[in-house]
């Protein structure tokens, strides 16, 4: 067997183990077949996740993308043009390897190809320049140490930079090596990273004060296996580096089976190429030409189509009346809560002569003391978890016993807590597709739901189902979709009269460019609700919990301004469907190493809280009208008020935008821009309704 690499027509085929005769034939064909000039083409191989930045000179180049499914879902490949608009969105099916060709034909300038972690990518550019920007704190490549190196550029007068590397994901990973060389070929660092050992990592985490039970519970089903593990990367600090082109060799070692390795740079631009020439002249604003520096024109149109406003909430509870949670949530426009009530009874229930008359005194409740009837507020109450003894029963008896508890819990909320049935929904379990098979969940839903609907005291109680989560790549969804729609379909087919609301959690649409998945998902579920309707009632849709990524992931996703722009984009997507009853951000406050809250652990608002406050204020002022734009990176929400119209404009692209607004108003009365947690600029009134939107910004505009 021969281990070699060859190129043909701009494609790269690596680590092919072929018989000697086939190798001779292939080498002969390479000698006689025509091929393009290799000096003009560029390849990047064995990439997992990140962004490919492409500079095209306007000669109608082609980009050939070869892909191989890895663990994960059928995530889309996104291709953006020089003006930041989406050129191509491709779902590849996540079932087999293949290749597609993309035309780089929108003129000269900076293009971006967004690669997702569900595939292993090999990309070839016919002409032009291409660099790879790996994600921060997440694995970006899957390669052996002996494979091709990367190159990066250190600008002149750089005082120092930090090179970070991680060699594990999901608390797994093989031994790896990273070797860093300066422009003269001198080795600055040659570091080996030992194979990840779960037990030693647990000890290391525990020694740093990490709550291990929190980590395990974040994975689902008690397994120590969250989607990513970006904790404690190795840091290589380089002080007063030599300016020029540096080389890094990186990958797993000691085995023929490759694994994932993550790397990135802080202190200088984190752009990499497979050639030394590929990273020359890169800068913080990558390959910015004079034409691109101009504002990109965008049209925003407010239609006559009115929409229903969703209730904006949070995972967490309002808490005691007049407590800090209730005060903070009111201040920031949080109108909904998601509360968990656990089954804590450790005794089997004796139904005596009448099994349909449960004994309230036999049950205890956690957290239900926080539930109150609050006018104008909405509660999603999760009947969560099984008591220990309940798990030992057969699925049928489990459903019977748990169903009795669910009936008692509903009765307690409506009688003892005096909650209005129009202001709360109960759901059975949370993210049921993590812990139960579909058939078992449906048995539980039908048994418990029937008891509640038959009881005169609780028959008006609203039930939400199927309480599943999206993006569960580790739970082997058979269709590899973002959402396992079987749960929606079977819930509606078998329990439509019981179910009053469709409830699910959304995680995994972590990129700014991914937020369109919310609209796609809502439209798909709305169509399913109408298709399988059997009781002439169209169930409202509730997003019970959502943020950029589930499990234990880097806090940068939630603690920087980009996270706030992402949340603004999600809200514009959701609001413009007009089909959402409520949406809850996960969660109210940071806890431990999970920095996912709207507020920090010391109760200070994060940028996402400010964004939620802006949207809540706007929605409370009047009627929403559907708003559309002709740019995939620009979104808007429009609310007609007594005095005019409020618009929230979101520019999630990296381009400066000149937005022209089509609306029945003649001037801008007030405009506030946000490029961070606090307003960065407030403009005086102007004639006309054209607005300049900086990259990654949120702008409040009042028209009159």
PDB file of N, CA, C and O in Angstrom, residues 142-147 167 173-179 190-196 249-261:
ATOM      1  N   UNK A 142      -9.760  18.675  11.245  1.00  0.00           N
ATOM      2  CA  UNK A 142      -9.600  17.267  11.587  1.00  0.00           C
ATOM      3  C   UNK A 142      -8.486  16.730  10.707  1.00  0.00           C
ATOM      4  O   UNK A 142      -8.684  16.451   9.535  1.00  0.00           O
ATOM      5  N   UNK A 143      -7.267  16.606  11.282  1.00  0.00           N
ATOM      6  CA  UNK A 143      -6.108  16.250  10.467  1.00  0.00           C
ATOM      7  C   UNK A 143      -5.021  15.610  11.320  1.00  0.00           C
ATOM      8  O   UNK A 143      -5.004  15.756  12.539  1.00  0.00           O
ATOM      9  N   UNK A 144      -4.111  14.932  10.636  1.00  0.00           N
ATOM     10  CA  UNK A 144      -2.929  14.379  11.270  1.00  0.00           C
ATOM     11  C   UNK A 144      -1.842  15.449  11.334  1.00  0.00           C
ATOM     12  O   UNK A 144      -1.796  16.364  10.509  1.00  0.00           O
ATOM     13  N   UNK A 145      -0.941  15.309  12.284  1.00  0.00           N
ATOM     14  CA  UNK A 145       0.139  16.281  12.436  1.00  0.00           C
ATOM     15  C   UNK A 145       1.029  16.319  11.194  1.00  0.00           C
ATOM     16  O   UNK A 145       1.575  17.354  10.837  1.00  0.00           O
ATOM     17  N   UNK A 146       1.186  15.199  10.515  1.00  0.00           N
ATOM     18  CA  UNK A 146       2.083  15.127   9.374  1.00  0.00           C
ATOM     19  C   UNK A 146       1.514  15.759   8.114  1.00  0.00           C
ATOM     20  O   UNK A 146       2.195  15.849   7.100  1.00  0.00           O
ATOM     21  N   UNK A 147       0.258  16.193   8.152  1.00  0.00           N
ATOM     22  CA  UNK A 147      -0.356  16.790   6.975  1.00  0.00           C
ATOM     23  C   UNK A 147       0.167  18.211   6.745  1.00  0.00           C
ATOM     24  O   UNK A 147       1.012  18.697   7.482  1.00  0.00           O
ATOM     25  N   UNK A 167      -7.416  20.003  21.778  1.00  0.00           N
ATOM     26  CA  UNK A 167      -7.404  18.750  21.023  1.00  0.00           C
ATOM     27  C   UNK A 167      -8.525  17.820  21.447  1.00  0.00           C
ATOM     28  O   UNK A 167      -8.403  16.614  21.358  1.00  0.00           O
ATOM     29  N   UNK A 173     -10.842  12.868  22.760  1.00  0.00           N
ATOM     30  CA  UNK A 173      -9.832  13.413  21.877  1.00  0.00           C
ATOM     31  C   UNK A 173      -8.536  12.642  21.976  1.00  0.00           C
ATOM     32  O   UNK A 173      -8.207  12.080  23.021  1.00  0.00           O
ATOM     33  N   UNK A 174      -7.793  12.644  20.887  1.00  0.00           N
ATOM     34  CA  UNK A 174      -6.529  11.922  20.841  1.00  0.00           C
ATOM     35  C   UNK A 174      -5.370  12.871  21.118  1.00  0.00           C
ATOM     36  O   UNK A 174      -5.541  14.084  21.117  1.00  0.00           O
ATOM     37  N   UNK A 175      -4.193  12.288  21.350  1.00  0.00           N
ATOM     38  CA  UNK A 175      -3.019  13.117  21.579  1.00  0.00           C
ATOM     39  C   UNK A 175      -2.747  13.949  20.329  1.00  0.00           C
ATOM     40  O   UNK A 175      -2.999  13.521  19.206  1.00  0.00           O
ATOM     41  N   UNK A 176      -2.243  15.162  20.531  1.00  0.00           N
ATOM     42  CA  UNK A 176      -2.022  16.081  19.423  1.00  0.00           C
ATOM     43  C   UNK A 176      -0.694  16.798  19.612  1.00  0.00           C
ATOM     44  O   UNK A 176      -0.068  16.745  20.686  1.00  0.00           O
ATOM     45  N   UNK A 177      -0.269  17.474  18.554  1.00  0.00           N
ATOM     46  CA  UNK A 177       0.995  18.206  18.591  1.00  0.00           C
ATOM     47  C   UNK A 177       0.837  19.511  17.820  1.00  0.00           C
ATOM     48  O   UNK A 177       0.164  19.552  16.782  1.00  0.00           O
ATOM     49  N   UNK A 178       1.453  20.578  18.331  1.00  0.00           N
ATOM     50  CA  UNK A 178       1.464  21.856  17.634  1.00  0.00           C
ATOM     51  C   UNK A 178       2.899  22.376  17.610  1.00  0.00           C
ATOM     52  O   UNK A 178       3.592  22.380  18.633  1.00  0.00           O
ATOM     53  N   UNK A 179       3.347  22.793  16.435  1.00  0.00           N
ATOM     54  CA  UNK A 179       4.718  23.268  16.245  1.00  0.00           C
ATOM     55  C   UNK A 179       4.660  24.622  15.543  1.00  0.00           C
ATOM     56  O   UNK A 179       4.109  24.745  14.446  1.00  0.00           O
ATOM     57  N   UNK A 190       7.172  23.865  20.335  1.00  0.00           N
ATOM     58  CA  UNK A 190       6.847  22.522  19.858  1.00  0.00           C
ATOM     59  C   UNK A 190       6.206  21.802  21.032  1.00  0.00           C
ATOM     60  O   UNK A 190       6.888  21.339  21.943  1.00  0.00           O
ATOM     61  N   UNK A 191       4.883  21.746  21.011  1.00  0.00           N
ATOM     62  CA  UNK A 191       4.138  21.326  22.191  1.00  0.00           C
ATOM     63  C   UNK A 191       3.285  20.102  21.886  1.00  0.00           C
ATOM     64  O   UNK A 191       2.649  20.026  20.840  1.00  0.00           O
ATOM     65  N   UNK A 192       3.315  19.137  22.786  1.00  0.00           N
ATOM     66  CA  UNK A 192       2.455  17.964  22.668  1.00  0.00           C
ATOM     67  C   UNK A 192       1.306  18.066  23.659  1.00  0.00           C
ATOM     68  O   UNK A 192       1.498  18.455  24.807  1.00  0.00           O
ATOM     69  N   UNK A 193       0.132  17.726  23.209  1.00  0.00           N
ATOM     70  CA  UNK A 193      -1.056  17.720  24.049  1.00  0.00           C
ATOM     71  C   UNK A 193      -1.447  16.269  24.280  1.00  0.00           C
ATOM     72  O   UNK A 193      -1.738  15.544  23.328  1.00  0.00           O
ATOM     73  N   UNK A 194      -1.442  15.810  25.518  1.00  0.00           N
ATOM     74  CA  UNK A 194      -1.731  14.399  25.786  1.00  0.00           C
ATOM     75  C   UNK A 194      -3.171  14.040  25.453  1.00  0.00           C
ATOM     76  O   UNK A 194      -4.047  14.905  25.381  1.00  0.00           O
ATOM     77  N   UNK A 195      -3.398  12.775  25.248  1.00  0.00           N
ATOM     78  CA  UNK A 195      -4.738  12.278  24.990  1.00  0.00           C
ATOM     79  C   UNK A 195      -5.660  12.629  26.149  1.00  0.00           C
ATOM     80  O   UNK A 195      -5.276  12.566  27.313  1.00  0.00           O
ATOM     81  N   UNK A 196      -6.864  13.012  25.813  1.00  0.00           N
ATOM     82  CA  UNK A 196      -7.824  13.420  26.837  1.00  0.00           C
ATOM     83  C   UNK A 196      -8.294  12.206  27.625  1.00  0.00           C
ATOM     84  O   UNK A 196      -8.719  11.201  27.052  1.00  0.00           O
ATOM     85  N   UNK A 249       2.339  23.856  12.325  1.00  0.00           N
ATOM     86  CA  UNK A 249       2.006  22.472  12.014  1.00  0.00           C
ATOM     87  C   UNK A 249       1.179  21.956  13.188  1.00  0.00           C
ATOM     88  O   UNK A 249       1.608  22.048  14.341  1.00  0.00           O
ATOM     89  N   UNK A 250       0.035  21.394  12.883  1.00  0.00           N
ATOM     90  CA  UNK A 250      -0.898  21.037  13.954  1.00  0.00           C
ATOM     91  C   UNK A 250      -1.727  19.840  13.540  1.00  0.00           C
ATOM     92  O   UNK A 250      -2.049  19.660  12.364  1.00  0.00           O
ATOM     93  N   UNK A 251      -2.045  18.966  14.498  1.00  0.00           N
ATOM     94  CA  UNK A 251      -2.890  17.814  14.222  1.00  0.00           C
ATOM     95  C   UNK A 251      -2.734  16.743  15.277  1.00  0.00           C
ATOM     96  O   UNK A 251      -1.890  16.837  16.174  1.00  0.00           O
ATOM     97  N   UNK A 252      -3.569  15.713  15.163  1.00  0.00           N
ATOM     98  CA  UNK A 252      -3.463  14.586  16.082  1.00  0.00           C
ATOM     99  C   UNK A 252      -2.295  13.708  15.660  1.00  0.00           C
ATOM    100  O   UNK A 252      -1.846  13.740  14.519  1.00  0.00           O
ATOM    101  N   UNK A 253      -1.779  12.897  16.580  1.00  0.00           N
ATOM    102  CA  UNK A 253      -0.586  12.108  16.302  1.00  0.00           C
ATOM    103  C   UNK A 253      -0.687  10.735  16.954  1.00  0.00           C
ATOM    104  O   UNK A 253      -1.540  10.488  17.803  1.00  0.00           O
ATOM    105  N   UNK A 254       0.183   9.834  16.541  1.00  0.00           N
ATOM    106  CA  UNK A 254       0.291   8.529  17.172  1.00  0.00           C
ATOM    107  C   UNK A 254      -0.757   7.533  16.755  1.00  0.00           C
ATOM    108  O   UNK A 254      -0.866   6.465  17.344  1.00  0.00           O
ATOM    109  N   UNK A 255      -1.563   7.834  15.738  1.00  0.00           N
ATOM    110  CA  UNK A 255      -2.599   6.909  15.297  1.00  0.00           C
ATOM    111  C   UNK A 255      -2.969   7.215  13.860  1.00  0.00           C
ATOM    112  O   UNK A 255      -2.813   8.347  13.395  1.00  0.00           O
ATOM    113  N   UNK A 256      -3.459   6.229  13.141  1.00  0.00           N
ATOM    114  CA  UNK A 256      -3.905   6.459  11.776  1.00  0.00           C
ATOM    115  C   UNK A 256      -5.273   7.132  11.733  1.00  0.00           C
ATOM    116  O   UNK A 256      -5.678   7.658  10.711  1.00  0.00           O
ATOM    117  N   UNK A 257      -5.992   7.101  12.854  1.00  0.00           N
ATOM    118  CA  UNK A 257      -7.323   7.696  12.928  1.00  0.00           C
ATOM    119  C   UNK A 257      -7.184   9.142  13.395  1.00  0.00           C
ATOM    120  O   UNK A 257      -6.697   9.410  14.490  1.00  0.00           O
ATOM    121  N   UNK A 258      -7.620  10.093  12.578  1.00  0.00           N
ATOM    122  CA  UNK A 258      -7.520  11.503  12.938  1.00  0.00           C
ATOM    123  C   UNK A 258      -8.645  11.899  13.880  1.00  0.00           C
ATOM    124  O   UNK A 258      -9.668  11.219  13.994  1.00  0.00           O
ATOM    125  N   UNK A 259      -8.454  13.022  14.529  1.00  0.00           N
ATOM    126  CA  UNK A 259      -9.494  13.571  15.381  1.00  0.00           C
ATOM    127  C   UNK A 259      -9.462  15.088  15.253  1.00  0.00           C
ATOM    128  O   UNK A 259      -8.630  15.655  14.545  1.00  0.00           O
ATOM    129  N   UNK A 260     -10.351  15.737  15.972  1.00  0.00           N
ATOM    130  CA  UNK A 260     -10.532  17.172  15.842  1.00  0.00           C
ATOM    131  C   UNK A 260      -9.512  17.953  16.661  1.00  0.00           C
ATOM    132  O   UNK A 260      -9.164  17.572  17.780  1.00  0.00           O
ATOM    133  N   UNK A 261      -9.068  19.064  16.087  1.00  0.00           N
ATOM    134  CA  UNK A 261      -8.164  19.981  16.775  1.00  0.00           C
ATOM    135  C   UNK A 261      -8.663  21.396  16.522  1.00  0.00           C
ATOM    136  O   UNK A 261      -9.049  21.740  15.403  1.00  0.00           O
TER     137      UNK A 261
END
